Short mmCIF file of C-alpha atoms in Angstrom, two decimals:
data_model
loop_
_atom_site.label_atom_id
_atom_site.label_comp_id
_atom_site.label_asym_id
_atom_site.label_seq_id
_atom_site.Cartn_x
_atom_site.Cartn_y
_atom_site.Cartn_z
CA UNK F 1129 35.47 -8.51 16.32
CA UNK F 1130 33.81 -7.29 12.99
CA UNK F 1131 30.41 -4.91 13.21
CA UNK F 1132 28.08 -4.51 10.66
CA UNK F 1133 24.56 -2.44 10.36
CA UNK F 1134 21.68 -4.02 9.04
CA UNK F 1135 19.36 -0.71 8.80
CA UNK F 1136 15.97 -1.95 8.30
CA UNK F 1137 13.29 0.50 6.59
CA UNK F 1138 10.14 -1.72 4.70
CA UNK F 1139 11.08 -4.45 5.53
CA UNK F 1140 10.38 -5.53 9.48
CA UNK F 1141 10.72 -8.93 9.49
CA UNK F 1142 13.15 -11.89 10.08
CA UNK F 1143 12.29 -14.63 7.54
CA UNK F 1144 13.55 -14.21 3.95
CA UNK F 1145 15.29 -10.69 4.60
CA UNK F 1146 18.45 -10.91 2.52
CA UNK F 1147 19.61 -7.15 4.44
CA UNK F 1148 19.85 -9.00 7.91
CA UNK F 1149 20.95 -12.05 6.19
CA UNK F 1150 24.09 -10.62 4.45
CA UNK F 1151 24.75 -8.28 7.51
CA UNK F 1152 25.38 -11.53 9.61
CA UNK F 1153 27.06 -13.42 6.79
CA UNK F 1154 29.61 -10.18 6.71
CA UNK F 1155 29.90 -9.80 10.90
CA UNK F 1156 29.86 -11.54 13.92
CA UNK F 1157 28.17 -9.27 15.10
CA UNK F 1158 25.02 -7.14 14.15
CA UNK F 1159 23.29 -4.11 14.83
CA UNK F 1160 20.20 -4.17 13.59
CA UNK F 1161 18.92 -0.47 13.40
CA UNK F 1162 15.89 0.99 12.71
CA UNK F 1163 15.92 4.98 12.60
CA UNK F 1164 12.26 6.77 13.62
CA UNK F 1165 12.95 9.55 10.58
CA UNK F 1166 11.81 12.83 11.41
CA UNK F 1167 12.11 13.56 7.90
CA UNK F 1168 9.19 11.38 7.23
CA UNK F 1169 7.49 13.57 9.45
CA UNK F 1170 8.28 16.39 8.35
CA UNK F 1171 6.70 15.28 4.88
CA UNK F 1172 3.32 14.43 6.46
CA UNK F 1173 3.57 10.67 5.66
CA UNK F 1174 3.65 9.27 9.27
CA UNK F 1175 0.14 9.31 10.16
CA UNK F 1176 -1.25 8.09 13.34
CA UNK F 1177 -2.38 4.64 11.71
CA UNK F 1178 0.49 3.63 9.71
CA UNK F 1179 2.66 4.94 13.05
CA UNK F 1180 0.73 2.95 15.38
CA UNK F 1181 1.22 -0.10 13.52
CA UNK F 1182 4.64 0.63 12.83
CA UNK F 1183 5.25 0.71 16.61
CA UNK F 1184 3.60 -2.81 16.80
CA UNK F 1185 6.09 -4.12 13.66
CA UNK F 1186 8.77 -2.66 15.95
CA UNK F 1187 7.83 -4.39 18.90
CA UNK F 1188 7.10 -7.65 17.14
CA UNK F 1189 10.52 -7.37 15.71
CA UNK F 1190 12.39 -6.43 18.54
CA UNK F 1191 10.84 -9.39 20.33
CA UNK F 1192 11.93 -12.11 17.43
CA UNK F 1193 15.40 -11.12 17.56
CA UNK F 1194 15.47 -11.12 21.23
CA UNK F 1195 14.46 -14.85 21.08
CA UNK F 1196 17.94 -15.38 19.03
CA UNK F 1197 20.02 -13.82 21.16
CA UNK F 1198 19.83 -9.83 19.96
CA UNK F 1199 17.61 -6.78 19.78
CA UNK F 1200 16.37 -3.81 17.88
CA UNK F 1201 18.09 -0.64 18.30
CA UNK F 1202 15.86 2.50 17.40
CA UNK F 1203 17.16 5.83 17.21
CA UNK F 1204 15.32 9.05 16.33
CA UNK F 1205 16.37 11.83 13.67
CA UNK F 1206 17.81 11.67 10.28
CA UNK F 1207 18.05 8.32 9.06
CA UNK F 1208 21.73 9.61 7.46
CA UNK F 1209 22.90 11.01 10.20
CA UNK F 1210 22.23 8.25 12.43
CA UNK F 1211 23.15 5.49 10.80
CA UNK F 1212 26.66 7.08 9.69
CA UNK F 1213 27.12 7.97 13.24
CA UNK F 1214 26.05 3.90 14.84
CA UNK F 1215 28.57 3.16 12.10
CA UNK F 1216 31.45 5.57 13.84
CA UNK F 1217 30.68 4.62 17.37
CA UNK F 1218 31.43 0.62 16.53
CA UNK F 1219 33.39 0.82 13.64
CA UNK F 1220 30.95 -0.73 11.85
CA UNK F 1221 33.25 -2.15 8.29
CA UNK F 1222 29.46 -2.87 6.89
CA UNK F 1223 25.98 -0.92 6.59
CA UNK F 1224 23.02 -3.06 4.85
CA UNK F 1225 19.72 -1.67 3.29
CA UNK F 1226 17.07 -2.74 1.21
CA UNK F 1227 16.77 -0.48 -2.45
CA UNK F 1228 13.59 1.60 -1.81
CA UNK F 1229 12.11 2.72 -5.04
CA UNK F 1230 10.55 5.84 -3.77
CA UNK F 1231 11.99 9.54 -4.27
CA UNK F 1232 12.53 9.37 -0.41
CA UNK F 1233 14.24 5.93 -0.35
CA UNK F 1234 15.94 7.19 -3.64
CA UNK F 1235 17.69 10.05 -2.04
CA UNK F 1236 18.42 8.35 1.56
CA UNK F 1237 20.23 5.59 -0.62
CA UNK F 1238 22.13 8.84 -2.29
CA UNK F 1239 22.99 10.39 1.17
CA UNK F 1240 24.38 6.93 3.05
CA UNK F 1241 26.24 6.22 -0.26
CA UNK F 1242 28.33 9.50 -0.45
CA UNK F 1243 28.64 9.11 3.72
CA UNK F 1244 30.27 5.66 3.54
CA UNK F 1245 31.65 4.54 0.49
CA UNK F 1246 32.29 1.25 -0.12
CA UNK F 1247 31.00 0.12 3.16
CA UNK F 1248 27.52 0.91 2.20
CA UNK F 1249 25.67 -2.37 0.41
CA UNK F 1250 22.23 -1.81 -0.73
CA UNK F 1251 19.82 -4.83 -2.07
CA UNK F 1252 17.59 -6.02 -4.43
CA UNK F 1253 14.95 -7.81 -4.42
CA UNK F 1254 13.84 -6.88 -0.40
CA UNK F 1255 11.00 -4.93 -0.74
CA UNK F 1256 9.41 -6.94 -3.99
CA UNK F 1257 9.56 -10.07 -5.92
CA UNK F 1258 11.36 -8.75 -8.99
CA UNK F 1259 13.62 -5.45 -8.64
CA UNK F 1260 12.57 -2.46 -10.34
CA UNK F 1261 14.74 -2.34 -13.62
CA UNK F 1262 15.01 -6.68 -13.84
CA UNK F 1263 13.15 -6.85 -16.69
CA UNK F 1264 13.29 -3.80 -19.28
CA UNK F 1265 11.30 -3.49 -22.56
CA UNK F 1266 13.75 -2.74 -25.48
CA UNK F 1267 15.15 0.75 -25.22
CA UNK F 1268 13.19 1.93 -22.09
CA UNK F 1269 13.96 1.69 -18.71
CA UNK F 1270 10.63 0.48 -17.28
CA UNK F 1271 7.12 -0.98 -18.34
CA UNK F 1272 4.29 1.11 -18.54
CA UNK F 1273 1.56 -1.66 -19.36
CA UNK F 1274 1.18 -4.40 -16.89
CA UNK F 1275 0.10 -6.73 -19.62
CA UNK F 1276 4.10 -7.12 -20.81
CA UNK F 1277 5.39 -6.64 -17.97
CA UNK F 1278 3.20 -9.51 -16.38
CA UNK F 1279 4.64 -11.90 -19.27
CA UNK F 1280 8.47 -11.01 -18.46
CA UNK F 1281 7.73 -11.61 -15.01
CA UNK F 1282 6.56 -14.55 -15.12
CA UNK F 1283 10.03 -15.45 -17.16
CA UNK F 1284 12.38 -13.68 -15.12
CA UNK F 1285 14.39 -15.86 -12.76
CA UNK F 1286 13.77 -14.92 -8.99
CA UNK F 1287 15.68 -15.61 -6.22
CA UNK F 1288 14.83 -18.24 -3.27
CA UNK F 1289 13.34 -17.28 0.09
CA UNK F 1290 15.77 -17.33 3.08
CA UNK F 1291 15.30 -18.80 6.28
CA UNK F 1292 15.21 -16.64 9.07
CA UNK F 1293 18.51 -16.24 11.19
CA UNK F 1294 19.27 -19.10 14.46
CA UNK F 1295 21.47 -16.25 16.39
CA UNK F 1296 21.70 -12.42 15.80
CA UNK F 1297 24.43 -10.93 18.31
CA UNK F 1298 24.26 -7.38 19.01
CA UNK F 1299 27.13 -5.00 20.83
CA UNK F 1300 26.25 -4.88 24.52
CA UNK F 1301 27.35 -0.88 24.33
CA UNK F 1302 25.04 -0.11 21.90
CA UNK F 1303 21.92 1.90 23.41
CA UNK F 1304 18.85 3.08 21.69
CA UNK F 1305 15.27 4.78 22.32
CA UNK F 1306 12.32 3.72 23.29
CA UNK F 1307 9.59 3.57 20.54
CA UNK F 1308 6.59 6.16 21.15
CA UNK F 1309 3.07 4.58 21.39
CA UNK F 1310 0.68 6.00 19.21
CA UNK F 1311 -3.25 6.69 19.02
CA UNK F 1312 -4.52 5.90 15.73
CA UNK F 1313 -7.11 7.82 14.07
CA UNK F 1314 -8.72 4.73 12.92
CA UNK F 1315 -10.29 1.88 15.96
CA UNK F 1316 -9.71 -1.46 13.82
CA UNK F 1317 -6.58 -1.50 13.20
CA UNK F 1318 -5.48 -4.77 12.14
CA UNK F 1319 -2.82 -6.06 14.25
CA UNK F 1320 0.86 -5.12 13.50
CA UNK F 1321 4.28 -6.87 12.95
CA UNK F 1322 5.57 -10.42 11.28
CA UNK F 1323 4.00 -12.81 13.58
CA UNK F 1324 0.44 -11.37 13.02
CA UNK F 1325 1.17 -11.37 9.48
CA UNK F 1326 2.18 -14.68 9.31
CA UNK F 1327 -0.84 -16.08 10.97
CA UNK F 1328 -2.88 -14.23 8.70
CA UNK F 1329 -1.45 -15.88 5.63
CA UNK F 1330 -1.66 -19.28 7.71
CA UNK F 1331 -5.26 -18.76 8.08
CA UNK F 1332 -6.05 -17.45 4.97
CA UNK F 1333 -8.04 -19.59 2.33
CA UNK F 1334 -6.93 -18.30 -1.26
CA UNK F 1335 -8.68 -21.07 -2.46
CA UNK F 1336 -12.06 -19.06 -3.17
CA UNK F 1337 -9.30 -15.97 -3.60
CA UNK F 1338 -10.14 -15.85 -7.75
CA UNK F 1339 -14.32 -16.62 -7.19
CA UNK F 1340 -14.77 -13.92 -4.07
CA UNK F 1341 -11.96 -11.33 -4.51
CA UNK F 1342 -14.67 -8.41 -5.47
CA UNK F 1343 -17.16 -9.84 -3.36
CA UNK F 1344 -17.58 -6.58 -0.84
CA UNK F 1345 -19.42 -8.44 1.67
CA UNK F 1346 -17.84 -11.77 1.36
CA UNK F 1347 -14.14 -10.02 2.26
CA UNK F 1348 -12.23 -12.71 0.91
CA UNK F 1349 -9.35 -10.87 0.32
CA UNK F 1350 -5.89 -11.34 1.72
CA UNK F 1351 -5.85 -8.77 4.02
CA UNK F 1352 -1.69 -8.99 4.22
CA UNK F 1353 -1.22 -5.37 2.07
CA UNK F 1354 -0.06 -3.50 5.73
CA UNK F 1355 2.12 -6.16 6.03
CA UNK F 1356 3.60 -6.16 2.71
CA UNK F 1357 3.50 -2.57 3.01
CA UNK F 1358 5.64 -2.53 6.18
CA UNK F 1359 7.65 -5.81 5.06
CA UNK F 1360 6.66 -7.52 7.76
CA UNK F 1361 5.87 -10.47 5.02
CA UNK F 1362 8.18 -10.73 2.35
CA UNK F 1363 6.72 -10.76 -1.56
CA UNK F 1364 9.65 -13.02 -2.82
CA UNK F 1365 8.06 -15.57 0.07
CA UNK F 1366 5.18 -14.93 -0.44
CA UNK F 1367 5.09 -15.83 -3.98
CA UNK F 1368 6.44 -19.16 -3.48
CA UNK F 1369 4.19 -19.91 -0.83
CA UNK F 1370 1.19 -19.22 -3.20
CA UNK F 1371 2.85 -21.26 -5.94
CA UNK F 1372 3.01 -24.27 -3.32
CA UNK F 1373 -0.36 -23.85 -2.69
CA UNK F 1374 -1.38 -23.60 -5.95
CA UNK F 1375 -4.75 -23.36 -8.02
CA UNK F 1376 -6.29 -20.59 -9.43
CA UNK F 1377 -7.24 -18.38 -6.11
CA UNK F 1378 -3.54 -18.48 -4.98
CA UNK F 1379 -2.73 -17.65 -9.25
CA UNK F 1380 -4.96 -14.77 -8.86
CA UNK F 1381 -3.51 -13.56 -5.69
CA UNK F 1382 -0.06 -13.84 -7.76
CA UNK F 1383 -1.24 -11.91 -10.15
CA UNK F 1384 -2.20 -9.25 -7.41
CA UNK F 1385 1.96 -9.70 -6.60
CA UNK F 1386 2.94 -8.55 -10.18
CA UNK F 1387 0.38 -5.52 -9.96
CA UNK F 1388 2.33 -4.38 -7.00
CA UNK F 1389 5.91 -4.53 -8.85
CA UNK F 1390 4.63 -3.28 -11.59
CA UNK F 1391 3.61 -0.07 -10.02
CA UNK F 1392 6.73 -0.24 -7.74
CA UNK F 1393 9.26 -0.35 -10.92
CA UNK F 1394 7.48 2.50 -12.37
CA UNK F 1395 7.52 4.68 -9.50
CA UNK F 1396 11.28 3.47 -9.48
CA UNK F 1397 11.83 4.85 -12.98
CA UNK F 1398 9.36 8.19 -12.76
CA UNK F 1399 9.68 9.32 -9.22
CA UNK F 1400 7.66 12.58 -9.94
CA UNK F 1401 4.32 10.03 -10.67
CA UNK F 1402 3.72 10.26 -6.60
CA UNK F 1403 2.30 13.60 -7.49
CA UNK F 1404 2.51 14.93 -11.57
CA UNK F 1405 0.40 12.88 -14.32
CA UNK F 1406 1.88 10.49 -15.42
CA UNK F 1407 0.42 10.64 -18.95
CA UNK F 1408 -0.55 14.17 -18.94
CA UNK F 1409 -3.87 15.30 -20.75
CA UNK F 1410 -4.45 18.79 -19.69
CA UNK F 1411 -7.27 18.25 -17.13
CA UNK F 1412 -8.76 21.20 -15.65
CA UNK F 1413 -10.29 19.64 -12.46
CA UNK F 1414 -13.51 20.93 -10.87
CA UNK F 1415 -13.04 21.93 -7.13
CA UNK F 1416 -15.67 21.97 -4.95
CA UNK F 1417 -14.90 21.85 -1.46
CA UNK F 1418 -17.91 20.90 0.19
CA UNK F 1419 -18.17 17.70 -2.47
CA UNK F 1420 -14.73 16.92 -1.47
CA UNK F 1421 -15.68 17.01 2.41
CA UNK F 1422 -18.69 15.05 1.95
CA UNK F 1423 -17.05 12.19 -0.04
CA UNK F 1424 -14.37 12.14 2.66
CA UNK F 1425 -17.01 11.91 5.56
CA UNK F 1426 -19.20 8.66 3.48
CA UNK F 1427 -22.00 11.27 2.96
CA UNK F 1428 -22.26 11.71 -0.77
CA UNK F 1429 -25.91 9.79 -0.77
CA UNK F 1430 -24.52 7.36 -2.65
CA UNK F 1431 -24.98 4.58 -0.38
CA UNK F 1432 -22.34 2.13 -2.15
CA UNK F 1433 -19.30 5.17 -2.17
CA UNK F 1434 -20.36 6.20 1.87
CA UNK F 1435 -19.55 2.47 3.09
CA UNK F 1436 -16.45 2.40 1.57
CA UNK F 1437 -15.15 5.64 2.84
CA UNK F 1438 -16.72 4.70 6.35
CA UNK F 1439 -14.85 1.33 6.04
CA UNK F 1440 -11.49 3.58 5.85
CA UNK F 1441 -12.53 5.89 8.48
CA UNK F 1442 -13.30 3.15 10.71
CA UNK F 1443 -10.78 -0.14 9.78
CA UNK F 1444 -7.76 2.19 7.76
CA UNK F 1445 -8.03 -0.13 5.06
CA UNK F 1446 -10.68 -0.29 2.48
CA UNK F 1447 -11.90 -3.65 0.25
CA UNK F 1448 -9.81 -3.23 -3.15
CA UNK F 1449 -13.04 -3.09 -5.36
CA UNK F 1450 -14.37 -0.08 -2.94
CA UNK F 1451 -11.22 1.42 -3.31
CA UNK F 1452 -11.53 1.57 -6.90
CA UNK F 1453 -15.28 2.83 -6.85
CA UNK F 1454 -15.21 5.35 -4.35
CA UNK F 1455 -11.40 6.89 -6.76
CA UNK F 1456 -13.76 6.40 -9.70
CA UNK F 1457 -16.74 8.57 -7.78
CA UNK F 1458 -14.38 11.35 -7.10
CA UNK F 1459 -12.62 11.85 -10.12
CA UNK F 1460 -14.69 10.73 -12.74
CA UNK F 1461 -18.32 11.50 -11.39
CA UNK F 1462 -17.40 14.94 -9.45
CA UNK F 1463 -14.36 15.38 -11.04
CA UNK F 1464 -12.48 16.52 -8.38
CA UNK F 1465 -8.38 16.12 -8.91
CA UNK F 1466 -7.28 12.90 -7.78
CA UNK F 1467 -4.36 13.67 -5.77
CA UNK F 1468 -6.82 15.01 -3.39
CA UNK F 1469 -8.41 11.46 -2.89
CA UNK F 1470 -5.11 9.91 -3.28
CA UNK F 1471 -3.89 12.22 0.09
CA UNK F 1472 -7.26 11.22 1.80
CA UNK F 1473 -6.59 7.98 1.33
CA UNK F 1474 -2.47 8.30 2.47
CA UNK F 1475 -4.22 10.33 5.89
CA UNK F 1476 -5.82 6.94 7.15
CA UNK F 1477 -4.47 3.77 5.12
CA UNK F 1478 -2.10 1.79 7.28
CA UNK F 1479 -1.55 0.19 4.02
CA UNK F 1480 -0.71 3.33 2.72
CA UNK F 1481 1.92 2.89 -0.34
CA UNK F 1482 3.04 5.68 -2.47
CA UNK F 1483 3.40 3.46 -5.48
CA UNK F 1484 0.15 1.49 -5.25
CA UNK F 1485 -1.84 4.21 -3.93
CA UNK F 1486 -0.64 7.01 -6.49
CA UNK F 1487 -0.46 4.94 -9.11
CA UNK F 1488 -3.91 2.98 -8.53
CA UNK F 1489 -5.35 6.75 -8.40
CA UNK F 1490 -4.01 7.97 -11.73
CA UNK F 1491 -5.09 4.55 -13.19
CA UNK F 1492 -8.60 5.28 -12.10
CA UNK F 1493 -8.33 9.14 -13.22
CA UNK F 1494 -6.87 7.84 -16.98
CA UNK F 1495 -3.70 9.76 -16.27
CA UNK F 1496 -1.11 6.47 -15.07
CA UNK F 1497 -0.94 3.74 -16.95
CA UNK F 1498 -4.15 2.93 -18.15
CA UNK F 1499 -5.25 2.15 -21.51
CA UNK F 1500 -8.44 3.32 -21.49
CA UNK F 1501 -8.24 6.66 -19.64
CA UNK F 1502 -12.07 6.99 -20.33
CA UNK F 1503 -12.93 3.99 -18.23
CA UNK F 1504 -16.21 5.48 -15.32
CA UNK F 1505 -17.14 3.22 -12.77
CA UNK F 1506 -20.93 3.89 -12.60
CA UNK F 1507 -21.54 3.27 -8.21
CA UNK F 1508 -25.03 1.83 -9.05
CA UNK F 1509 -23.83 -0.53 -11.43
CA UNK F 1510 -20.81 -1.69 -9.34
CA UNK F 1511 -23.04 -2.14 -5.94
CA UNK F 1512 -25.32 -4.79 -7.92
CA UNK F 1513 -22.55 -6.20 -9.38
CA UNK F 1514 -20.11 -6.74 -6.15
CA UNK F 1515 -22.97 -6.05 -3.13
CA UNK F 1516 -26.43 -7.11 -4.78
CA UNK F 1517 -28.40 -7.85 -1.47
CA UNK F 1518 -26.26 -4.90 0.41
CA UNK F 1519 -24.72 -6.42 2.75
CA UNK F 1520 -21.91 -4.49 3.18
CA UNK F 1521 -23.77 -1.19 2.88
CA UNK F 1522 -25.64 -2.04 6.03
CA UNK F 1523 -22.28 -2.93 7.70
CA UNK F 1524 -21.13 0.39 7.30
CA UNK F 1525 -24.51 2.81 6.82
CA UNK F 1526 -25.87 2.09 10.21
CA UNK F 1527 -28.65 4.45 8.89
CA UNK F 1528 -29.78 1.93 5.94
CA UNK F 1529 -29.38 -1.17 8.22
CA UNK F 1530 -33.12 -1.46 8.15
CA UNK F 1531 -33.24 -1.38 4.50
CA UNK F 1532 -33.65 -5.14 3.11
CA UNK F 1533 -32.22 -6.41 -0.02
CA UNK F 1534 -30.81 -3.89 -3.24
CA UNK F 1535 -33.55 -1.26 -2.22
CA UNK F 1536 -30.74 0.07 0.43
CA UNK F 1537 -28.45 1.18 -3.26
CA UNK F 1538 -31.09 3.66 -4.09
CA UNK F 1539 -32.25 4.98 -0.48
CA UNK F 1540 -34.40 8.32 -2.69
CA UNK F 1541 -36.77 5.64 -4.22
CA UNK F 1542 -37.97 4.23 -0.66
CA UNK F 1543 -41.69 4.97 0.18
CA UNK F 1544 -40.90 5.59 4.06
CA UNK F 1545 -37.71 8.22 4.30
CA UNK F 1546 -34.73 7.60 5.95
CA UNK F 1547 -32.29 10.03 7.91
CA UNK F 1548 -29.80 9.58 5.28
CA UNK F 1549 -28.02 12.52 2.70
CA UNK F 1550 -29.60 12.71 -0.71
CA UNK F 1551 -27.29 12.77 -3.82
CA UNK F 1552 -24.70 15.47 -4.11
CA UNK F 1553 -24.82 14.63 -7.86
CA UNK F 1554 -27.28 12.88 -10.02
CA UNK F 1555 -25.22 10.07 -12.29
CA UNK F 1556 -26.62 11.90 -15.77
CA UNK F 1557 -25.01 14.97 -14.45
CA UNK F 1558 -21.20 13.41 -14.08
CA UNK F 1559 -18.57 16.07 -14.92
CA UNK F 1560 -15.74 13.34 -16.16
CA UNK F 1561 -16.54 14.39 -19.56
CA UNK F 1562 -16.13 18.56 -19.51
CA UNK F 1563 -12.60 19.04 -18.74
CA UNK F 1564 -10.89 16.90 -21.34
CA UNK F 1565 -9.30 19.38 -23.45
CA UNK F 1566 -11.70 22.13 -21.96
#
């Protein structure tokens, strides 16, 4: 009888999953492992909400593979350490993995491969539509403009979704821990593992996806970015599935698919981007502490930056085009050093990526990959562009919800007062243009 280790990390799920696919097509039997890494927490990345759903992916998973016939064995520790010892204890002749493109994943991959050789197989193509390094420009080893990259993307031959498994059989003898449950920091978490991720696709209507995507009150966004984040959905499927739909809402949400590789294959190539400049330009950031704190706690008077920070603080997910405001308030308007926002935002995001988030952040603050590192999102322009009657301002300013219409953006110019925080900062007074060079 032949024993082989599918170790799953991002990617919790049983349809298309080529690491539990090829562990079966090796074995007859399976053990598919996941490891609770205390070296994650040791870094400071396993935060209540992204553990709390994690411990609902788990669950979820462990009950889809006990409807074919297996389980989910979780150990605790080093991921190295205890996936080299499963591997002793059956004589596993197998261990599978999906290729992270983090430094983390990076060095795990390192660690398993000098531990087992030629037993160790690690995939492609798991964790995103197109591997990091599939398409190259001439002479470099990544893209660092989505434009191009978008193009050879679009050319680049992918592979086909794979069904998920009929039968997984796992080694009676094998015996694992129980998974710890979690309080999150945040109340509305969205519901974790594949299942709730698929129905969330299935009820989804990308058709208005192109039309409503910045709409802040509408929320017509996907909402799946936890569970691509976790892998309880797969990005190769997904793809397809939004090419079957087709028009331009499920285009658009493509599009939103590249973006993610994109930033995935250049953390692949530049590691070091989770927390240097990527394009350096000799920023000397203002710190003010109490600024920081108050854009943190959705108190910065702007009423447009507050509901988006609240929406984190309350959901652990914020609406993309708040995401990009709220970066843009801190680091362009205070200009405060964005890898302070960018570990705010890793504190409370269940969706929390290091390549998206990081590299989002430094597109904002004109250090990533931007083109036009000058780029300022002005908060009163953006709220009567993407919330003109403010709608989702009085979702999440209780104190404004008495406030009709796009009088509740500028809460200083109302006759009667409100119990609301003036303006740390007036607009005119934005520091994004004093430390360039200073």
């Amino acid at each position: 009888m032949s024993v082989s280790i599918a170790l799953f990390t991002q990617d919790l799920r049983l349809h298309d999953n080529p690491v539990l696919r090829a562990a079966l097509a090796q074995s007859s039997v399976v053990v598919p492992l996941f490891v609770l890494d205390e070296r994650i927490g040791a870094t400071g990345f396993a935060v209540p909400n992204r553990a709390a759903f994690l411990a609902a992916c788990l669950a979820d998973l462990d009950r889809g593979l006990a409807a074919r016939g297996g389980r989910l064995v979780v150990r605790r520790g080093d991921a190295v350490a205890e996936t080299v010892r499963l591997a002793g204890e059956t004589g596993a002749t197998g261990v599978h993995v999906a290729a992270g493109v983090s430094a983390f994943a990076q060095h795990r991959e390192g660690r398993l491969r000098e531990a087992l050789g030629g037993r160790l197989r690690v995939h492609d193509s798991v964790l995103n539509a197109l591997a990091p390094g599939a398409v190259t420009p001439a002479g470099k080893d990544h893209y660092a403009v989505f434009t191009p990259y978008s193009r050879a993307w679009r050319q680049a031959e992918r592979r086909a979704p794979l069904a998920a498994p009929r039968e997984v059989r796992v080694p009676e003898a094998v015996r694992g821990v129980a998974v710890p449950e979690v309080r999150p920091d945040s109340p509305g978490l969205p519901e974790g593992g594949e299942s709730a991720g698929r129905r969330r696709w299935s009820r989804w209507a990308s058709a208005a996806y192109e039309e409503q995507h910045d709409d802040l009150a509408g929320d017509g966004t996907s909402r799946l970015s936890p569970y691509l984040h976790f892998g309880c959905l797969s990005a190769t499927e997904l793809v397809a599935l939004a090419e079957r739909r087709g028009g331009p809402g499920a285009e658009a949400f493509v599009r939103q698919l590249v973006w993610r590789d994109f930033h995935h294959q250049v953390l692949a190539a530049r590691p070091d981007a989770a927390r240097a400049d990527y394009r350096p330009r000799e920023d000397r950031w203002h710190r003010d502490e109490g600024e920081l704190t108050a854009w943190r706690e959705g108190r910065t008077g702007y009423p447009i930056v507050d509901a988006g920070m609240r929406q984190l603080a309350a959901e652990g997910w914020m609406h993309n085009r708040a995401r990009l405001l709220t970066a843009s308030f801190l680091v362009k308007t205070l200009y405060q050093d964005w890898r302070a926002g960018a570990a705010h935002f890793l504190s409370l995001l269940v969706d929390g990526d290091v390549a998206n988030n990081q590299l989002n952040w430094q597109w904002v603050a004109g250090t990533g990959t931007d083109t036009r590192p000058n780029r300022v999102l002005n908060p009163l322009t953006q709220a009567k562009r993407f919330d003109p009657q403010g709608a989702y301002v009085r979702r999440w300013v209780p104190e404004l919800a008495g406030v009709a219409g796009a009088a509740v953006h500028r809460p200083w110019l109302l006759r009667e007062p409100v119990d609301y925080p003036a303006p740390i900062i007036g607009l005119d007074e934005g520091r994004f243009q004093q430390g360039r060079g200073r």
